Amino acid sequence: MTSLKLILFILAYIVINVKGICDRQSGPVGSIECSFNPDFDKKQWNTCLTNNYIQRQSQGREKCADQTDIYCTYACMPEVYYVRDGNVVDTCACNDSLVPPTSSLPTECLSPDGSNCDWYKNCLERKYSCQGSSTEHLFMYTTIFCNLYIKHKNVFTDRALRWINDGRKCLQVALVPFIRPFVNGTCQEIHDAAFDAFKSCNIKPYPEEGSICDMTRRDWLRAFWMMKSEYSVLTSTAAYAWLQNALDTFYECQNDPQANDFGHVYQEFKLTIDLIQTSWNNQINLNKNQFDQIAVDIAHRIAKFLMAPSERWGWYAYGIPLSIQRSISTYKQMTIALLVADLPGIINDTLIPPVNITNIEFKELIQKLKNTLVKGDLQIQNDNGIFYVSQMGHCIDMKCHATIEDIVAPPYDSKSNSNKSCFSMMSLLLVTLIFFL
């Protein structure tokens, strides 16, 4: 009996070392072995993965030796660190005395093609608890972006669908190495890896079939406002950083300012804001994300003041860099871009540039915004301080390089605006009480 066990052990040993732990047709996905790769100085962990995943994750630099193979092993160093030769770091290093690590995650987590939008929740978040961090906001954005392809596939052009599909797969595959059992990353490292991959995944994702730079203005407006609509009114303003990254990336592609052809459903304004009182001592210390967060909060508070619900109207804002200066009223000022959209009009299947189209409701909302500013009623108070919108220009191009119809508010009067704020708050409370009675 003992000799039979010995013979079976020897046969198994021979099979494993001749064929490895990864069958070219059957895998299994996720199986791991410690082996030597000629281009590195010592042994490292190698994972059995699909050829499709390996090519996408390496941006085409790596692939199975035989292109008819469905599976082959992928070394730790090129997958985790994008290094193709040299020294093996401790995370990847192994020796024959170590037992290959195993993953507790489902098999579908280990070698995805990037199209499963639940991968972040079911796989990455199961291994890493990143609640309350900027990485939680990353998971929110990537899931929303991924679902664009599934939920709204019928409203985009083929060109836009190629960008969404390639971009979502690229972003997901960039984060897969963090779920390897021999990798113990941090939420910050996941955030940084996504940030590093974000621009290339949007501008030139492998296999380079779609790019955010190929988007028409109509497709972009739809994609942006559909994603923005997925954020709750209770969502932290910090969560919008990734949406802003997408907007910044799209703007980088646009070398020449483009006229706004969809003014009947979308308007952009440049707001000059007096900093009446702020919670920070020096505006120079504000980074871009903080500046943008303040802008988003101001946009949402303006919408609330105008009683323009987020389910019907889209409101968003971002900070315009290097715009903090001192006004003639002695208050320092900052400038933000305010974006306002008619959401049903944006999402409508027949969205086209206006030809004798009059959107009465949208026109009335914009006029209400202008009238409120002229009266000096756009005072916003939040945790960051007191902000007074003193001027507004109507942007005539996509990046707001030029404005027309500049509207100026009366000089800030602390006593007058204090009374207006109290009156506005009482009015809002009265409306709320009437609504619930």
Coordinates of C-alpha atoms in Angstrom, one line a residue:
M1 CA 0.0 0.0 0.0
T2 CA 2.9 2.3 0.9
S3 CA 4.6 1.7 -2.4
L4 CA 1.4 2.4 -4.3
K5 CA 1.1 5.8 -2.6
L6 CA 4.7 6.5 -3.4
I7 CA 4.2 5.7 -7.1
L8 CA 1.1 8.0 -7.2
F9 CA 3.0 10.8 -5.5
I10 CA 5.8 10.5 -8.1
L11 CA 3.4 10.5 -11.0
A12 CA 1.6 13.6 -9.6
Y13 CA 5.0 15.3 -9.2
I14 CA 5.9 14.6 -12.8
V15 CA 2.6 15.9 -14.1
I16 CA 2.8 19.1 -12.1
N17 CA 6.3 19.9 -13.1
V18 CA 5.9 19.0 -16.8
K19 CA 2.5 20.7 -17.4
G20 CA 2.5 23.2 -14.5
I21 CA -0.5 24.1 -12.5
C22 CA -2.2 25.9 -15.4
D23 CA -3.7 23.8 -18.2
R24 CA -3.8 25.8 -21.5
Q25 CA -7.4 24.9 -22.1
S26 CA -8.9 24.4 -18.6
G27 CA -6.9 26.5 -16.2
P28 CA -8.0 26.6 -13.5
V29 CA -8.1 30.4 -13.0
G30 CA -6.4 31.6 -9.8
S31 CA -4.1 28.6 -9.2
I32 CA -0.7 29.7 -8.1
E33 CA 2.8 28.2 -8.4
C34 CA 6.3 29.3 -7.4
S35 CA 8.5 29.2 -10.4
F36 CA 11.6 30.8 -12.0
N37 CA 11.2 33.2 -14.9
P38 CA 14.4 33.6 -17.0
D39 CA 14.3 37.4 -17.0
F40 CA 14.3 37.7 -13.2
D41 CA 16.9 37.0 -10.5
K42 CA 14.8 34.6 -8.4
K43 CA 11.6 32.6 -8.2
Q44 CA 8.3 34.4 -7.9
W45 CA 4.6 33.7 -7.7
N46 CA 2.9 32.9 -11.0
T47 CA -0.9 32.9 -11.4
C48 CA -3.0 31.0 -13.9
L49 CA -5.1 33.6 -15.8
T50 CA -6.8 34.0 -19.1
N51 CA -4.9 35.2 -22.1
N52 CA -7.5 37.8 -22.6
Y53 CA -6.9 39.3 -19.1
I54 CA -3.1 39.1 -19.5
Q55 CA -3.1 41.1 -22.7
R56 CA -5.6 43.7 -21.5
Q57 CA -3.8 44.1 -18.1
S58 CA -0.4 44.5 -19.7
Q59 CA -1.7 46.8 -22.5
G60 CA -0.7 44.2 -25.0
R61 CA 2.9 43.8 -23.8
E62 CA 2.4 40.3 -22.4
K63 CA 0.4 37.3 -23.7
C64 CA 0.4 33.5 -23.7
A65 CA 3.2 31.9 -25.8
D66 CA 0.7 30.2 -28.0
Q67 CA -2.2 32.4 -29.0
T68 CA -4.5 29.4 -29.1
D69 CA -4.1 29.0 -25.4
I70 CA -7.0 30.1 -23.3
Y71 CA -5.0 30.1 -20.1
C72 CA -1.3 30.5 -19.1
T73 CA 0.6 31.7 -16.0
Y74 CA 1.4 35.4 -15.5
A75 CA 4.3 36.3 -13.2
C76 CA 3.8 38.6 -10.2
M77 CA 6.3 41.3 -11.2
P78 CA 4.9 42.2 -14.6
E79 CA 1.3 42.0 -13.3
V80 CA 1.7 43.9 -10.0
Y81 CA 4.6 46.2 -10.8
Y82 CA 4.6 46.3 -14.6
V83 CA 8.3 45.2 -14.5
R84 CA 9.5 42.7 -17.1
D85 CA 12.9 41.8 -15.9
G86 CA 15.4 42.4 -13.0
N87 CA 15.0 41.9 -9.3
V88 CA 12.0 40.3 -7.7
V89 CA 10.6 42.3 -4.7
D90 CA 9.5 40.6 -1.5
T91 CA 5.8 40.8 -2.3
C92 CA 6.4 38.5 -5.3
A93 CA 9.3 36.4 -4.1
C94 CA 8.8 32.8 -3.2
N95 CA 10.7 29.5 -2.7
D96 CA 9.9 25.8 -2.9
S97 CA 9.3 25.5 0.9
L98 CA 6.4 28.0 0.8
V99 CA 2.9 26.7 0.3
P100 CA 1.2 28.6 -2.6
P101 CA -1.3 31.1 -1.2
T102 CA -5.0 30.7 -2.1
S103 CA -7.7 33.3 -2.5
S104 CA -11.0 33.1 -0.6
L105 CA -12.7 35.2 -3.4
P106 CA -15.0 33.6 -6.0
T107 CA -13.3 32.4 -9.2
E108 CA -15.0 35.1 -11.3
C109 CA -13.1 37.7 -9.3
L110 CA -9.6 36.5 -10.3
S111 CA -9.3 37.0 -14.1
P112 CA -12.2 39.4 -15.2
D113 CA -12.6 40.9 -18.6
G114 CA -13.7 44.2 -17.0
S115 CA -17.4 44.1 -18.0
N116 CA -18.8 42.9 -14.6
C117 CA -19.9 46.1 -12.9
D118 CA -20.4 44.3 -9.6
W119 CA -16.7 43.3 -9.5
Y120 CA -15.8 46.2 -7.2
K121 CA -18.5 45.3 -4.6
N122 CA -18.2 41.5 -4.9
C123 CA -14.5 41.3 -5.2
L124 CA -12.3 44.3 -4.4
E125 CA -14.4 45.6 -1.5
R126 CA -14.6 42.1 0.0
K127 CA -10.9 42.1 0.5
Y128 CA -10.4 45.8 1.3
S129 CA -12.7 47.8 3.6
C130 CA -12.3 51.4 2.4
Q131 CA -15.5 53.0 3.8
G132 CA -15.1 56.7 4.6
S133 CA -12.0 57.1 2.4
S134 CA -11.4 58.6 -1.0
T135 CA -11.2 55.0 -2.3
E136 CA -14.8 54.5 -1.4
H137 CA -15.5 57.4 -3.8
L138 CA -13.4 55.7 -6.4
F139 CA -15.5 52.5 -6.2
M140 CA -18.7 54.6 -6.5
Y141 CA -17.5 56.3 -9.7
T142 CA -16.1 53.2 -11.4
T143 CA -19.4 51.3 -10.7
I144 CA -21.5 54.3 -12.1
F145 CA -19.2 54.6 -15.1
C146 CA -19.3 50.9 -15.8
N147 CA -23.1 50.8 -15.6
L148 CA -23.4 53.5 -18.3
Y149 CA -22.8 50.8 -20.8
I150 CA -25.5 48.5 -19.4
K151 CA -28.2 51.0 -18.3
H152 CA -28.1 53.6 -21.1
K153 CA -26.6 51.6 -24.0
N154 CA -29.4 52.7 -26.4
V155 CA -28.8 56.4 -26.2
F156 CA -25.1 56.6 -27.2
T157 CA -23.5 56.5 -30.5
D158 CA -21.2 53.6 -31.4
R159 CA -18.2 55.8 -30.9
A160 CA -19.3 56.7 -27.4
L161 CA -20.0 53.1 -26.5
R162 CA -16.5 52.1 -27.6
W163 CA -15.1 54.6 -25.2
I164 CA -17.3 53.6 -22.3
N165 CA -16.7 49.9 -22.9
D166 CA -12.9 50.1 -23.3
G167 CA -12.6 52.7 -20.5
R168 CA -14.5 50.7 -17.9
K169 CA -12.6 47.5 -18.7
C170 CA -9.3 49.3 -18.5
L171 CA -10.0 50.9 -15.1
Q172 CA -11.2 47.6 -13.6
V173 CA -8.4 45.5 -14.9
A174 CA -5.8 48.0 -13.6
L175 CA -7.0 47.2 -10.0
V176 CA -7.2 43.4 -10.3
P177 CA -3.6 42.7 -9.0
F178 CA -4.7 44.0 -5.6
I179 CA -6.9 40.9 -5.1
R180 CA -4.0 38.4 -5.5
P181 CA -3.5 36.5 -2.2
F182 CA 0.2 37.5 -2.1
V183 CA -0.6 41.2 -2.4
N184 CA -1.6 43.1 0.7
G185 CA -2.3 46.6 -0.5
T186 CA -3.9 49.6 1.2
C187 CA -6.9 51.7 0.2
Q188 CA -4.6 54.6 -0.6
E189 CA -2.5 52.4 -2.9
I190 CA -5.7 51.3 -4.7
H191 CA -6.7 55.0 -5.0
D192 CA -3.2 55.9 -6.4
A193 CA -3.2 53.0 -8.9
A194 CA -6.6 54.1 -10.2
F195 CA -5.5 57.7 -10.4
D196 CA -2.4 56.7 -12.4
A197 CA -4.4 54.7 -14.8
F198 CA -7.3 57.1 -15.2
K199 CA -6.1 59.3 -17.9
S200 CA -4.6 56.6 -20.1
C201 CA -7.7 54.4 -19.6
N202 CA -9.9 57.3 -20.9
I203 CA -7.7 58.7 -23.6
K204 CA -6.0 55.6 -25.0
P205 CA -7.3 52.3 -23.5
Y206 CA -6.0 49.0 -24.8
P207 CA -6.8 47.9 -27.5
E208 CA -7.3 51.6 -28.4
E209 CA -10.7 51.2 -30.0
G210 CA -12.4 54.0 -28.0
S211 CA -11.3 57.3 -26.5
I212 CA -12.9 60.1 -24.6
C213 CA -11.3 62.4 -27.1
D214 CA -13.6 60.9 -29.8
M215 CA -16.8 61.9 -28.0
T216 CA -19.2 64.2 -29.6
R217 CA -20.5 67.0 -27.4
R218 CA -24.0 65.4 -27.3
D219 CA -22.6 62.1 -26.2
W220 CA -20.4 63.8 -23.5
L221 CA -23.3 65.8 -22.1
R222 CA -25.3 62.6 -21.8
A223 CA -22.5 60.6 -20.2
F224 CA -21.6 63.4 -17.7
W225 CA -25.2 64.2 -16.6
M226 CA -26.2 60.5 -16.5
M227 CA -23.3 59.9 -14.1
K228 CA -23.9 63.0 -12.1
S229 CA -27.6 62.0 -11.6
E230 CA -26.5 58.7 -9.9
Y231 CA -25.0 60.7 -7.0
S232 CA -27.4 61.3 -4.2
V233 CA -28.0 64.8 -2.8
L234 CA -26.6 63.5 0.4
T235 CA -23.4 62.3 -1.2
S236 CA -20.2 63.9 0.2
T237 CA -18.8 66.6 -2.1
A238 CA -15.5 64.8 -1.9
A239 CA -17.0 62.0 -3.9
Y240 CA -17.3 64.2 -7.0
A241 CA -13.5 64.2 -7.4
W242 CA -13.6 61.3 -9.9
L243 CA -16.4 62.8 -11.9
Q244 CA -14.3 66.0 -12.1
N245 CA -11.3 64.0 -13.3
A246 CA -13.5 62.7 -16.2
L247 CA -14.5 66.3 -17.0
D248 CA -10.9 67.6 -16.8
T249 CA -9.8 64.7 -19.1
F250 CA -12.5 65.5 -21.7
Y251 CA -11.6 69.2 -21.6
E252 CA -7.9 68.3 -22.2
C253 CA -8.9 66.7 -25.5
Q254 CA -10.6 69.9 -26.7
N255 CA -7.9 72.1 -28.1
D256 CA -10.3 74.7 -29.6
P257 CA -13.2 76.2 -27.6
Q258 CA -16.5 74.8 -28.9
A259 CA -19.7 76.8 -29.0
N260 CA -22.5 75.5 -26.9
D261 CA -24.9 74.0 -29.4
F262 CA -27.4 72.7 -26.8
G263 CA -28.3 75.9 -25.0
H264 CA -31.9 74.9 -24.8
V265 CA -31.0 72.1 -22.3
Y266 CA -27.6 73.1 -21.0
Q267 CA -26.0 76.3 -19.8
E268 CA -22.7 77.2 -18.3
F269 CA -21.9 80.3 -16.2
K270 CA -18.8 81.9 -14.6
L271 CA -19.6 83.0 -11.1
T272 CA -17.4 85.5 -9.3
I273 CA -17.8 85.0 -5.5
D274 CA -16.9 87.3 -2.7
L275 CA -15.3 85.5 0.2
I276 CA -17.1 87.2 3.1
Q277 CA -15.9 84.8 5.7
T278 CA -13.9 81.6 5.3
S279 CA -12.8 78.7 7.5
W280 CA -9.3 78.7 6.0
N281 CA -6.6 81.2 6.7
N282 CA -4.9 81.2 3.3
Q283 CA -6.6 80.4 0.0
I284 CA -3.2 79.3 -1.4
N285 CA -3.3 76.3 0.9
L286 CA -6.5 75.0 -0.9
N287 CA -5.7 72.2 -3.3
K288 CA -7.7 71.6 -6.5
N289 CA -10.0 69.0 -4.9
Q290 CA -10.9 71.2 -2.0
F291 CA -11.6 74.1 -4.4
D292 CA -13.8 71.9 -6.5
Q293 CA -15.6 70.5 -3.4
I294 CA -16.5 74.1 -2.3
A295 CA -17.8 74.8 -5.8
V296 CA -20.0 71.7 -5.9
D297 CA -21.5 72.6 -2.5
I298 CA -22.2 76.2 -3.7
A299 CA -24.0 74.8 -6.8
H300 CA -26.1 72.5 -4.7
R301 CA -27.1 75.2 -2.3
I302 CA -28.0 77.6 -5.2
A303 CA -30.3 74.8 -6.5
K304 CA -31.9 74.3 -3.1
F305 CA -32.4 78.1 -2.8
L306 CA -34.1 78.3 -6.2
M307 CA -36.2 75.2 -5.3
A308 CA -34.9 73.3 -8.4
P309 CA -35.0 69.6 -7.5
S310 CA -32.0 67.4 -8.5
E311 CA -34.4 64.8 -10.0
R312 CA -35.4 67.4 -12.6
W313 CA -32.5 69.8 -13.0
G314 CA -28.8 69.1 -13.1
W315 CA -26.5 71.3 -11.0
Y316 CA -22.7 71.1 -10.9
A317 CA -19.7 73.4 -10.4
Y318 CA -15.9 73.3 -10.3
G319 CA -13.3 75.8 -9.3
I320 CA -11.4 77.8 -11.9
P321 CA -7.7 77.7 -11.0
L322 CA -5.7 80.8 -10.0
S323 CA -8.9 82.8 -9.8
I324 CA -8.7 84.0 -6.2
Q325 CA -8.1 87.7 -6.1
R326 CA -9.2 90.8 -4.2
S327 CA -12.2 92.8 -5.4
I328 CA -12.9 96.5 -5.3
S329 CA -15.1 95.8 -2.3
T330 CA -12.0 94.7 -0.4
Y331 CA -13.3 91.1 -0.1
K332 CA -11.1 88.4 -1.7
Q333 CA -12.8 86.6 -4.6
M334 CA -12.8 83.2 -6.2
T335 CA -14.4 82.1 -9.5
I336 CA -16.2 78.9 -10.3
A337 CA -17.9 77.5 -13.3
L338 CA -21.6 76.7 -12.8
L339 CA -23.2 74.0 -15.0
V340 CA -27.0 73.8 -15.2
A341 CA -28.9 71.2 -17.2
D342 CA -32.4 70.1 -18.1
L343 CA -31.9 66.4 -17.3
P344 CA -34.9 64.9 -19.2
G345 CA -33.9 67.0 -22.2
I346 CA -30.3 65.8 -22.0
I347 CA -31.2 62.1 -21.8
N348 CA -33.9 62.4 -24.5
D349 CA -33.2 60.0 -27.4
T350 CA -33.7 62.8 -29.9
L351 CA -31.3 65.3 -28.4
I352 CA -30.2 67.6 -31.2
P353 CA -28.9 71.1 -31.5
P354 CA -31.9 73.5 -31.3
V355 CA -33.7 74.4 -34.5
N356 CA -36.3 76.9 -33.4
I357 CA -36.6 75.0 -30.1
T358 CA -37.8 76.9 -27.0
N359 CA -37.5 75.2 -23.7
I360 CA -39.8 77.4 -21.6
E361 CA -39.2 75.7 -18.2
F362 CA -35.4 75.8 -18.6
K363 CA -35.5 79.4 -19.8
E364 CA -37.6 80.4 -16.7
L365 CA -35.1 78.6 -14.4
I366 CA -32.2 80.5 -15.8
Q367 CA -34.0 83.8 -15.6
K368 CA -34.9 83.0 -12.0
L369 CA -31.2 82.5 -11.3
K370 CA -30.3 85.8 -12.9
N371 CA -33.0 87.7 -11.0
T372 CA -31.9 86.3 -7.7
L373 CA -28.4 87.4 -8.3
V374 CA -29.4 90.9 -9.4
K375 CA -31.4 91.3 -6.1
G376 CA -28.3 90.3 -4.1
D377 CA -29.9 87.2 -2.7
L378 CA -27.2 84.6 -3.7
Q379 CA -25.5 84.4 -0.3
I380 CA -24.3 80.9 0.6
Q381 CA -23.4 79.9 4.1
N382 CA -21.8 76.5 4.8
D383 CA -19.1 74.9 6.9
N384 CA -16.5 76.6 4.8
G385 CA -17.7 80.1 5.4
I386 CA -20.0 82.7 3.9
F387 CA -19.9 83.3 0.1
Y388 CA -21.6 86.0 -1.9
V389 CA -22.2 85.7 -5.6
S390 CA -21.3 89.2 -6.9
Q391 CA -21.1 88.6 -10.6
M392 CA -22.2 86.1 -13.3
G393 CA -21.2 85.8 -16.9
H394 CA -22.8 83.5 -19.5
C395 CA -20.2 81.2 -21.1
I396 CA -20.3 81.1 -24.8
D397 CA -17.9 78.2 -25.2
M398 CA -17.3 74.8 -23.6
K399 CA -14.4 75.8 -21.4
C400 CA -15.8 79.2 -20.5
H401 CA -13.0 81.1 -22.1
A402 CA -15.3 83.9 -23.0
T403 CA -18.5 85.2 -21.4
I404 CA -21.4 87.5 -22.4
E405 CA -24.3 89.1 -20.6
D406 CA -22.3 89.8 -17.4
I407 CA -24.7 90.5 -14.5
V408 CA -23.6 92.3 -11.4
A409 CA -25.1 92.0 -7.9
P410 CA -25.3 95.0 -5.5
P411 CA -22.3 95.3 -3.1
Y412 CA -22.5 93.0 -0.2
D413 CA -24.3 94.4 2.8
S414 CA -23.8 92.2 5.9
K415 CA -26.9 93.5 7.7
S416 CA -29.2 93.4 4.7
N417 CA -28.0 89.9 3.6
S418 CA -28.4 88.7 7.2
N419 CA -32.0 89.7 7.1
K420 CA -32.5 88.2 3.7
S421 CA -31.0 84.9 4.9
C422 CA -33.3 84.8 7.8
F423 CA -36.3 85.6 5.6
S424 CA -35.3 83.0 3.1
M425 CA -34.9 80.4 5.8
M426 CA -38.3 81.2 7.2
S427 CA -39.8 81.0 3.8
L428 CA -38.2 77.6 3.2
L429 CA -39.4 76.3 6.5
L430 CA -43.0 77.6 5.8
V431 CA -43.0 75.9 2.4
T432 CA -41.8 72.6 4.0
L433 CA -44.5 72.8 6.7
I434 CA -47.2 73.4 4.1
F435 CA -45.9 70.5 2.1
F436 CA -46.2 68.0 4.9
L437 CA -49.6 69.3 6.3

